[in-house]
Amino acid sequence: MNAFDFSNAANDSTKNFRLEAFSFTFDFGLNIFFDDMGDLRDIIGDTEIEFWQVEGLREDTYMNVDNFKDLETAIELIMEGHFQEDLDLFLALKNEGYVKNLEDAQEWHDENQFCEDMSDYDFGHYLIHELSCIEIPEALQGYVDYEAYGRDAKINDFVTIGNFIYSNH
């Protein structure tokens, strides 16, 4: 069985497993626990499993995954130097339904990120004054409800996930 076949077999959503990652002073390891060892045997057949440790990764880096493709992507993200906040954000994008898998999360983030999260008031002020989304005569600027404008914009045209505001179009 090659890695592709293994990944396809392991992506069967009827197989229940739990992944546990650990680190002992810059050593990194993965434990995979199957609810039913028969599931593991069905997936790997007579394939040999090689266990290894990768040195130099961050301690206390965790990510819950529900299939082996996401596991592979999570390991790649960690190896690329992403921090826990990035992993949490990418997982939130998947869980919120903006992407189907972790592989697409970074690209979606890069394409749709509008700005860092801020209060409704600050966001309304930012849209009006920094981006000039609406031209407001100077005499009327004191009457603008920036908080309501920012809140409405977040509801209609943007979405807040983690510490970022994303374009919703």
Short mmCIF file of N, CA and C in Angstrom, two decimals:
data_model
loop_
_atom_site.label_atom_id
_atom_site.label_comp_id
_atom_site.label_asym_id
_atom_site.label_seq_id
_atom_site.Cartn_x
_atom_site.Cartn_y
_atom_site.Cartn_z
N MET A 1 0.85 -1.18 0.00
CA MET A 1 0.00 0.00 0.00
C MET A 1 0.89 1.23 0.00
N ASN A 2 0.64 2.15 -0.92
CA ASN A 2 1.42 3.38 -0.94
C ASN A 2 0.73 4.44 -0.07
N ALA A 3 1.39 5.59 0.08
CA ALA A 3 0.86 6.64 0.95
C ALA A 3 -0.48 7.16 0.46
N PHE A 4 -0.65 7.24 -0.86
CA PHE A 4 -1.92 7.71 -1.43
C PHE A 4 -3.07 6.77 -1.08
N ASP A 5 -2.83 5.46 -1.26
CA ASP A 5 -3.85 4.48 -0.91
C ASP A 5 -4.18 4.51 0.58
N PHE A 6 -3.14 4.65 1.40
CA PHE A 6 -3.34 4.72 2.85
C PHE A 6 -4.19 5.94 3.22
N SER A 7 -3.88 7.09 2.62
CA SER A 7 -4.61 8.31 2.90
C SER A 7 -6.08 8.17 2.48
N ASN A 8 -6.33 7.58 1.32
CA ASN A 8 -7.71 7.39 0.87
C ASN A 8 -8.47 6.46 1.80
N ALA A 9 -7.84 5.37 2.22
CA ALA A 9 -8.51 4.43 3.12
C ALA A 9 -8.77 5.07 4.47
N ALA A 10 -7.85 5.89 4.95
CA ALA A 10 -7.98 6.51 6.26
C ALA A 10 -8.98 7.65 6.26
N ASN A 11 -9.33 8.18 5.10
CA ASN A 11 -10.30 9.26 5.02
C ASN A 11 -11.74 8.76 5.11
N ASP A 12 -11.93 7.48 5.26
CA ASP A 12 -13.26 6.91 5.46
C ASP A 12 -13.82 7.45 6.77
N SER A 13 -14.89 8.25 6.70
CA SER A 13 -15.41 8.91 7.89
C SER A 13 -16.05 7.95 8.89
N THR A 14 -16.23 6.69 8.51
CA THR A 14 -16.79 5.73 9.47
C THR A 14 -15.73 5.21 10.43
N LYS A 15 -14.47 5.49 10.13
CA LYS A 15 -13.38 5.06 11.01
C LYS A 15 -13.16 6.13 12.08
N ASN A 16 -13.33 5.76 13.32
CA ASN A 16 -13.16 6.71 14.41
C ASN A 16 -11.77 6.60 15.00
N PHE A 17 -11.06 7.72 15.03
CA PHE A 17 -9.74 7.72 15.62
C PHE A 17 -9.47 9.05 16.28
N ARG A 18 -8.46 9.08 17.13
CA ARG A 18 -8.06 10.28 17.84
C ARG A 18 -6.56 10.42 17.67
N LEU A 19 -6.14 11.62 17.34
CA LEU A 19 -4.73 11.90 17.16
C LEU A 19 -4.23 12.66 18.38
N GLU A 20 -3.11 12.25 18.90
CA GLU A 20 -2.50 12.95 20.03
C GLU A 20 -1.06 13.30 19.64
N ALA A 21 -0.73 14.57 19.77
CA ALA A 21 0.63 15.01 19.46
C ALA A 21 1.33 15.36 20.76
N PHE A 22 2.61 15.14 20.82
CA PHE A 22 3.34 15.46 22.03
C PHE A 22 4.73 15.96 21.67
N SER A 23 5.32 16.65 22.60
CA SER A 23 6.66 17.16 22.39
C SER A 23 7.42 17.07 23.70
N PHE A 24 8.61 16.51 23.66
CA PHE A 24 9.49 16.46 24.82
C PHE A 24 10.76 17.22 24.47
N THR A 25 10.83 18.45 24.89
CA THR A 25 12.00 19.30 24.64
C THR A 25 12.46 19.19 23.19
N PHE A 26 11.65 19.73 22.31
CA PHE A 26 11.93 19.85 20.88
C PHE A 26 11.81 18.55 20.10
N ASP A 27 11.42 17.46 20.72
CA ASP A 27 11.09 16.26 19.97
C ASP A 27 9.59 16.26 19.77
N PHE A 28 9.13 15.78 18.65
CA PHE A 28 7.72 15.83 18.32
C PHE A 28 7.26 14.43 17.95
N GLY A 29 6.12 14.04 18.43
CA GLY A 29 5.62 12.72 18.09
C GLY A 29 4.12 12.74 17.91
N LEU A 30 3.60 11.73 17.27
CA LEU A 30 2.16 11.60 17.05
C LEU A 30 1.72 10.23 17.53
N ASN A 31 0.61 10.22 18.24
CA ASN A 31 -0.04 8.96 18.60
C ASN A 31 -1.40 8.97 17.95
N ILE A 32 -1.77 7.88 17.32
CA ILE A 32 -3.10 7.75 16.71
C ILE A 32 -3.81 6.61 17.43
N PHE A 33 -4.97 6.93 18.00
CA PHE A 33 -5.75 5.95 18.74
C PHE A 33 -7.02 5.64 17.97
N PHE A 34 -7.22 4.40 17.60
CA PHE A 34 -8.44 3.97 16.92
C PHE A 34 -9.39 3.39 17.95
N ASP A 35 -10.68 3.70 17.79
CA ASP A 35 -11.69 3.13 18.69
C ASP A 35 -11.79 1.62 18.51
N ASP A 36 -11.52 1.18 17.31
CA ASP A 36 -11.61 -0.24 17.00
C ASP A 36 -10.35 -0.62 16.23
N MET A 37 -9.52 -1.47 16.81
CA MET A 37 -8.27 -1.86 16.14
C MET A 37 -8.54 -2.52 14.80
N GLY A 38 -9.73 -3.07 14.63
CA GLY A 38 -10.10 -3.63 13.33
C GLY A 38 -10.09 -2.56 12.25
N ASP A 39 -10.50 -1.33 12.62
CA ASP A 39 -10.46 -0.22 11.67
C ASP A 39 -9.04 0.03 11.19
N LEU A 40 -8.10 0.02 12.14
CA LEU A 40 -6.70 0.24 11.77
C LEU A 40 -6.22 -0.89 10.86
N ARG A 41 -6.55 -2.13 11.21
CA ARG A 41 -6.13 -3.26 10.38
C ARG A 41 -6.75 -3.19 8.99
N ASP A 42 -8.01 -2.74 8.90
CA ASP A 42 -8.66 -2.59 7.59
C ASP A 42 -7.93 -1.57 6.74
N ILE A 43 -7.44 -0.51 7.39
CA ILE A 43 -6.79 0.56 6.64
C ILE A 43 -5.38 0.15 6.21
N ILE A 44 -4.60 -0.38 7.13
CA ILE A 44 -3.19 -0.61 6.80
C ILE A 44 -2.91 -2.00 6.26
N GLY A 45 -3.81 -2.94 6.48
CA GLY A 45 -3.57 -4.29 5.98
C GLY A 45 -2.26 -4.81 6.52
N ASP A 46 -1.37 -5.27 5.64
CA ASP A 46 -0.07 -5.79 6.08
C ASP A 46 1.05 -4.76 5.90
N THR A 47 0.68 -3.51 5.73
CA THR A 47 1.67 -2.46 5.55
C THR A 47 2.43 -2.22 6.84
N GLU A 48 3.75 -2.05 6.73
CA GLU A 48 4.55 -1.74 7.91
C GLU A 48 4.38 -0.27 8.25
N ILE A 49 4.32 0.03 9.52
CA ILE A 49 4.22 1.41 9.98
C ILE A 49 5.58 1.81 10.55
N GLU A 50 6.08 2.95 10.09
CA GLU A 50 7.35 3.46 10.60
C GLU A 50 7.05 4.62 11.53
N PHE A 51 7.63 4.61 12.70
CA PHE A 51 7.44 5.69 13.66
C PHE A 51 8.72 6.50 13.71
N TRP A 52 8.55 7.80 13.83
CA TRP A 52 9.71 8.66 13.85
C TRP A 52 9.44 9.88 14.70
N GLN A 53 10.51 10.58 14.99
CA GLN A 53 10.40 11.85 15.70
C GLN A 53 11.04 12.93 14.83
N VAL A 54 10.43 14.09 14.85
CA VAL A 54 10.96 15.22 14.11
C VAL A 54 11.43 16.23 15.13
N GLU A 55 12.67 16.63 15.06
CA GLU A 55 13.21 17.55 16.04
C GLU A 55 13.03 19.00 15.60
N GLY A 56 13.00 19.89 16.57
CA GLY A 56 12.98 21.31 16.30
C GLY A 56 11.61 21.92 16.15
N LEU A 57 10.55 21.20 16.42
CA LEU A 57 9.20 21.76 16.31
C LEU A 57 8.80 22.39 17.63
N ARG A 58 7.80 23.23 17.57
CA ARG A 58 7.34 23.94 18.77
C ARG A 58 6.68 22.99 19.76
N GLU A 59 6.96 23.25 21.01
CA GLU A 59 6.25 22.51 22.05
C GLU A 59 4.84 23.06 22.16
N ASP A 60 3.94 22.28 22.67
CA ASP A 60 2.57 22.69 22.92
C ASP A 60 1.85 23.15 21.66
N THR A 61 2.09 22.50 20.54
CA THR A 61 1.36 22.77 19.31
C THR A 61 0.36 21.65 19.12
N TYR A 62 -0.91 22.02 19.06
CA TYR A 62 -1.97 21.02 18.97
C TYR A 62 -2.94 21.37 17.86
N MET A 63 -3.51 20.35 17.24
CA MET A 63 -4.57 20.56 16.26
C MET A 63 -5.38 19.29 16.18
N ASN A 64 -6.69 19.43 16.30
CA ASN A 64 -7.58 18.28 16.14
C ASN A 64 -7.89 18.13 14.66
N VAL A 65 -7.72 16.94 14.14
CA VAL A 65 -8.05 16.67 12.74
C VAL A 65 -8.99 15.48 12.70
N ASP A 66 -9.77 15.40 11.61
CA ASP A 66 -10.72 14.29 11.52
C ASP A 66 -10.47 13.40 10.31
N ASN A 67 -9.37 13.64 9.59
CA ASN A 67 -9.01 12.75 8.50
C ASN A 67 -7.50 12.86 8.25
N PHE A 68 -6.96 11.90 7.54
CA PHE A 68 -5.51 11.85 7.36
C PHE A 68 -5.00 12.94 6.42
N LYS A 69 -5.81 13.40 5.49
CA LYS A 69 -5.38 14.49 4.61
C LYS A 69 -5.15 15.75 5.44
N ASP A 70 -6.08 16.04 6.37
CA ASP A 70 -5.89 17.19 7.26
C ASP A 70 -4.71 16.98 8.19
N LEU A 71 -4.47 15.74 8.61
CA LEU A 71 -3.30 15.45 9.44
C LEU A 71 -2.02 15.78 8.67
N GLU A 72 -1.97 15.34 7.42
CA GLU A 72 -0.81 15.62 6.58
C GLU A 72 -0.61 17.13 6.43
N THR A 73 -1.70 17.85 6.19
CA THR A 73 -1.62 19.31 6.04
C THR A 73 -1.19 19.96 7.34
N ALA A 74 -1.74 19.50 8.48
CA ALA A 74 -1.36 20.06 9.78
C ALA A 74 0.13 19.90 10.03
N ILE A 75 0.67 18.74 9.71
CA ILE A 75 2.11 18.52 9.89
C ILE A 75 2.90 19.45 8.98
N GLU A 76 2.45 19.62 7.74
CA GLU A 76 3.14 20.53 6.83
C GLU A 76 3.10 21.96 7.36
N LEU A 77 1.94 22.39 7.90
CA LEU A 77 1.83 23.75 8.45
C LEU A 77 2.80 23.94 9.62
N ILE A 78 2.90 22.93 10.47
CA ILE A 78 3.82 23.01 11.60
C ILE A 78 5.26 23.08 11.09
N MET A 79 5.58 22.25 10.10
CA MET A 79 6.93 22.23 9.55
C MET A 79 7.27 23.55 8.85
N GLU A 80 6.25 24.24 8.30
CA GLU A 80 6.47 25.53 7.65
C GLU A 80 6.64 26.66 8.67
N GLY A 81 6.44 26.35 9.95
CA GLY A 81 6.67 27.35 10.98
C GLY A 81 5.43 28.10 11.44
N HIS A 82 4.25 27.59 11.12
CA HIS A 82 3.04 28.26 11.58
C HIS A 82 2.89 28.10 13.09
N PHE A 83 2.39 29.14 13.73
CA PHE A 83 2.18 29.13 15.17
C PHE A 83 0.81 28.56 15.51
N GLN A 84 0.59 28.30 16.79
CA GLN A 84 -0.68 27.74 17.25
C GLN A 84 -1.87 28.60 16.82
N GLU A 85 -1.70 29.93 16.83
CA GLU A 85 -2.79 30.82 16.44
C GLU A 85 -3.19 30.57 14.99
N ASP A 86 -2.21 30.33 14.12
CA ASP A 86 -2.50 30.05 12.71
C ASP A 86 -3.27 28.74 12.59
N LEU A 87 -2.82 27.72 13.29
CA LEU A 87 -3.48 26.42 13.22
C LEU A 87 -4.92 26.53 13.71
N ASP A 88 -5.13 27.26 14.81
CA ASP A 88 -6.48 27.46 15.35
C ASP A 88 -7.35 28.19 14.34
N LEU A 89 -6.79 29.22 13.70
CA LEU A 89 -7.54 29.99 12.71
C LEU A 89 -7.92 29.12 11.52
N PHE A 90 -6.97 28.36 10.99
CA PHE A 90 -7.25 27.51 9.83
C PHE A 90 -8.31 26.46 10.18
N LEU A 91 -8.24 25.91 11.40
CA LEU A 91 -9.24 24.94 11.82
C LEU A 91 -10.60 25.61 11.95
N ALA A 92 -10.64 26.85 12.46
CA ALA A 92 -11.91 27.58 12.58
C ALA A 92 -12.50 27.84 11.20
N LEU A 93 -11.68 28.18 10.21
CA LEU A 93 -12.17 28.39 8.86
C LEU A 93 -12.82 27.12 8.32
N LYS A 94 -12.22 25.99 8.63
CA LYS A 94 -12.80 24.72 8.19
C LYS A 94 -14.09 24.43 8.95
N ASN A 95 -14.05 24.58 10.26
CA ASN A 95 -15.23 24.28 11.08
C ASN A 95 -16.41 25.20 10.78
N GLU A 96 -16.12 26.44 10.39
CA GLU A 96 -17.18 27.41 10.06
C GLU A 96 -17.72 27.17 8.65
N GLY A 97 -17.06 26.30 7.88
CA GLY A 97 -17.55 25.95 6.55
C GLY A 97 -17.04 26.83 5.42
N TYR A 98 -16.03 27.66 5.68
CA TYR A 98 -15.49 28.50 4.62
C TYR A 98 -14.55 27.73 3.70
N VAL A 99 -13.97 26.66 4.21
CA VAL A 99 -13.14 25.77 3.40
C VAL A 99 -13.54 24.34 3.73
N LYS A 100 -13.28 23.43 2.79
CA LYS A 100 -13.64 22.03 3.01
C LYS A 100 -12.56 21.28 3.77
N ASN A 101 -11.30 21.75 3.63
CA ASN A 101 -10.21 21.05 4.29
C ASN A 101 -9.12 22.06 4.65
N LEU A 102 -8.20 21.63 5.47
CA LEU A 102 -7.12 22.51 5.92
C LEU A 102 -6.22 22.95 4.78
N GLU A 103 -6.12 22.13 3.76
CA GLU A 103 -5.26 22.44 2.63
C GLU A 103 -5.66 23.77 1.98
N ASP A 104 -6.96 24.08 1.98
CA ASP A 104 -7.47 25.30 1.35
C ASP A 104 -7.51 26.49 2.30
N ALA A 105 -7.30 26.27 3.60
CA ALA A 105 -7.51 27.33 4.59
C ALA A 105 -6.54 28.49 4.44
N GLN A 106 -5.27 28.22 4.25
CA GLN A 106 -4.30 29.33 4.15
C GLN A 106 -4.59 30.17 2.91
N GLU A 107 -4.90 29.54 1.79
CA GLU A 107 -5.19 30.29 0.57
C GLU A 107 -6.44 31.16 0.76
N TRP A 108 -7.50 30.59 1.38
CA TRP A 108 -8.73 31.35 1.63
C TRP A 108 -8.43 32.54 2.54
N HIS A 109 -7.64 32.29 3.57
CA HIS A 109 -7.25 33.36 4.50
C HIS A 109 -6.53 34.48 3.75
N ASP A 110 -5.55 34.12 2.93
CA ASP A 110 -4.77 35.12 2.20
C ASP A 110 -5.63 35.91 1.21
N GLU A 111 -6.58 35.24 0.56
CA GLU A 111 -7.41 35.90 -0.44
C GLU A 111 -8.52 36.77 0.16
N ASN A 112 -9.04 36.40 1.33
CA ASN A 112 -10.22 37.07 1.87
C ASN A 112 -9.98 37.93 3.09
N GLN A 113 -8.77 37.90 3.64
CA GLN A 113 -8.48 38.71 4.83
C GLN A 113 -8.62 40.18 4.47
N PHE A 114 -9.41 40.90 5.27
CA PHE A 114 -9.62 42.33 5.03
C PHE A 114 -8.78 43.16 5.98
N CYS A 115 -8.85 42.84 7.27
CA CYS A 115 -8.06 43.55 8.27
C CYS A 115 -8.11 42.76 9.58
N GLU A 116 -7.34 43.21 10.55
CA GLU A 116 -7.42 42.59 11.87
C GLU A 116 -8.72 43.00 12.53
N ASP A 117 -9.20 42.17 13.44
CA ASP A 117 -10.47 42.44 14.12
C ASP A 117 -10.37 43.73 14.93
N MET A 118 -11.48 44.44 14.98
CA MET A 118 -11.56 45.67 15.77
C MET A 118 -13.01 45.86 16.19
N SER A 119 -13.24 46.78 17.08
CA SER A 119 -14.60 47.03 17.56
C SER A 119 -15.47 47.52 16.41
N ASP A 120 -16.78 47.43 16.58
CA ASP A 120 -17.71 47.90 15.56
C ASP A 120 -17.48 49.38 15.27
N TYR A 121 -17.29 50.19 16.33
CA TYR A 121 -17.05 51.62 16.16
C TYR A 121 -15.79 51.86 15.33
N ASP A 122 -14.69 51.20 15.72
CA ASP A 122 -13.42 51.39 15.00
C ASP A 122 -13.52 50.91 13.55
N PHE A 123 -14.26 49.81 13.35
CA PHE A 123 -14.40 49.29 11.99
C PHE A 123 -15.20 50.27 11.13
N GLY A 124 -16.30 50.80 11.66
CA GLY A 124 -17.08 51.80 10.93
C GLY A 124 -16.25 53.02 10.60
N HIS A 125 -15.50 53.49 11.58
CA HIS A 125 -14.61 54.65 11.37
C HIS A 125 -13.56 54.34 10.30
N TYR A 126 -12.98 53.16 10.36
CA TYR A 126 -11.97 52.72 9.39
C TYR A 126 -12.55 52.70 7.98
N LEU A 127 -13.76 52.13 7.82
CA LEU A 127 -14.37 52.05 6.50
C LEU A 127 -14.65 53.43 5.93
N ILE A 128 -15.17 54.32 6.76
CA ILE A 128 -15.57 55.63 6.28
C ILE A 128 -14.37 56.55 6.05
N HIS A 129 -13.46 56.61 7.01
CA HIS A 129 -12.38 57.59 6.92
C HIS A 129 -11.10 57.07 6.28
N GLU A 130 -10.74 55.83 6.54
CA GLU A 130 -9.49 55.30 5.99
C GLU A 130 -9.68 54.78 4.56
N LEU A 131 -10.83 54.15 4.31
CA LEU A 131 -11.05 53.56 2.99
C LEU A 131 -12.00 54.37 2.12
N SER A 132 -12.58 55.40 2.71
CA SER A 132 -13.51 56.29 1.99
C SER A 132 -14.63 55.51 1.30
N CYS A 133 -15.24 54.56 2.05
CA CYS A 133 -16.35 53.79 1.49
C CYS A 133 -17.58 54.67 1.27
N ILE A 134 -17.72 55.69 2.09
CA ILE A 134 -18.85 56.62 1.98
C ILE A 134 -18.29 58.03 2.12
N GLU A 135 -18.71 58.92 1.22
CA GLU A 135 -18.33 60.33 1.32
C GLU A 135 -19.33 61.03 2.25
N ILE A 136 -18.85 61.53 3.36
CA ILE A 136 -19.71 62.24 4.31
C ILE A 136 -19.21 63.67 4.41
N PRO A 137 -20.08 64.64 4.13
CA PRO A 137 -19.66 66.03 4.25
C PRO A 137 -19.16 66.32 5.66
N GLU A 138 -18.15 67.15 5.75
CA GLU A 138 -17.53 67.44 7.04
C GLU A 138 -18.53 67.93 8.08
N ALA A 139 -19.51 68.70 7.67
CA ALA A 139 -20.51 69.24 8.60
C ALA A 139 -21.37 68.15 9.22
N LEU A 140 -21.46 66.98 8.57
CA LEU A 140 -22.31 65.89 9.07
C LEU A 140 -21.52 64.79 9.79
N GLN A 141 -20.19 64.86 9.76
CA GLN A 141 -19.39 63.77 10.31
C GLN A 141 -19.63 63.54 11.80
N GLY A 142 -19.98 64.55 12.53
CA GLY A 142 -20.25 64.39 13.96
C GLY A 142 -21.54 63.64 14.24
N TYR A 143 -22.37 63.43 13.23
CA TYR A 143 -23.66 62.77 13.40
C TYR A 143 -23.64 61.31 12.95
N VAL A 144 -22.53 60.86 12.49
CA VAL A 144 -22.42 59.48 11.99
C VAL A 144 -22.32 58.51 13.16
N ASP A 145 -23.10 57.45 13.10
CA ASP A 145 -23.05 56.39 14.11
C ASP A 145 -22.08 55.32 13.60
N TYR A 146 -20.80 55.51 13.91
CA TYR A 146 -19.77 54.60 13.41
C TYR A 146 -19.98 53.18 13.90
N GLU A 147 -20.42 53.04 15.13
CA GLU A 147 -20.64 51.71 15.69
C GLU A 147 -21.71 50.96 14.91
N ALA A 148 -22.83 51.60 14.63
CA ALA A 148 -23.90 50.95 13.87
C ALA A 148 -23.44 50.63 12.45
N TYR A 149 -22.71 51.56 11.84
CA TYR A 149 -22.22 51.32 10.48
C TYR A 149 -21.25 50.13 10.46
N GLY A 150 -20.32 50.10 11.41
CA GLY A 150 -19.37 48.99 11.48
C GLY A 150 -20.05 47.66 11.74
N ARG A 151 -21.03 47.66 12.67
CA ARG A 151 -21.78 46.43 12.99
C ARG A 151 -22.54 45.94 11.76
N ASP A 152 -23.23 46.85 11.06
CA ASP A 152 -23.98 46.46 9.86
C ASP A 152 -23.05 45.93 8.76
N ALA A 153 -21.90 46.56 8.61
CA ALA A 153 -20.95 46.10 7.60
C ALA A 153 -20.47 44.69 7.93
N LYS A 154 -20.20 44.42 9.21
CA LYS A 154 -19.76 43.08 9.60
C LYS A 154 -20.86 42.05 9.35
N ILE A 155 -22.11 42.44 9.53
CA ILE A 155 -23.22 41.51 9.31
C ILE A 155 -23.43 41.25 7.83
N ASN A 156 -23.36 42.30 7.02
CA ASN A 156 -23.73 42.18 5.61
C ASN A 156 -22.58 41.84 4.67
N ASP A 157 -21.42 42.40 4.89
CA ASP A 157 -20.35 42.28 3.89
C ASP A 157 -19.08 41.62 4.41
N PHE A 158 -19.00 41.39 5.69
CA PHE A 158 -17.78 40.86 6.28
C PHE A 158 -18.12 39.78 7.30
N VAL A 159 -17.12 39.02 7.69
CA VAL A 159 -17.27 38.01 8.73
C VAL A 159 -16.02 38.06 9.61
N THR A 160 -16.22 37.92 10.91
CA THR A 160 -15.10 37.91 11.85
C THR A 160 -14.83 36.47 12.28
N ILE A 161 -13.60 36.04 12.06
CA ILE A 161 -13.17 34.70 12.50
C ILE A 161 -11.82 34.88 13.16
N GLY A 162 -11.72 34.40 14.38
CA GLY A 162 -10.47 34.57 15.11
C GLY A 162 -10.19 36.05 15.30
N ASN A 163 -8.99 36.47 14.99
CA ASN A 163 -8.59 37.86 15.15
C ASN A 163 -8.62 38.64 13.84
N PHE A 164 -9.39 38.17 12.86
CA PHE A 164 -9.41 38.81 11.56
C PHE A 164 -10.83 39.07 11.08
N ILE A 165 -10.97 40.09 10.26
CA ILE A 165 -12.21 40.37 9.55
C ILE A 165 -11.96 40.01 8.09
N TYR A 166 -12.87 39.22 7.53
CA TYR A 166 -12.73 38.76 6.16
C TYR A 166 -13.85 39.32 5.29
N SER A 167 -13.53 39.54 4.03
CA SER A 167 -14.55 39.91 3.05
C SER A 167 -15.47 38.71 2.88
N ASN A 168 -16.76 38.95 2.85
CA ASN A 168 -17.75 37.86 2.76
C ASN A 168 -18.27 37.71 1.34
N HIS A 169 -17.53 38.22 0.36
CA HIS A 169 -17.99 38.14 -1.03
C HIS A 169 -17.04 37.30 -1.84
#
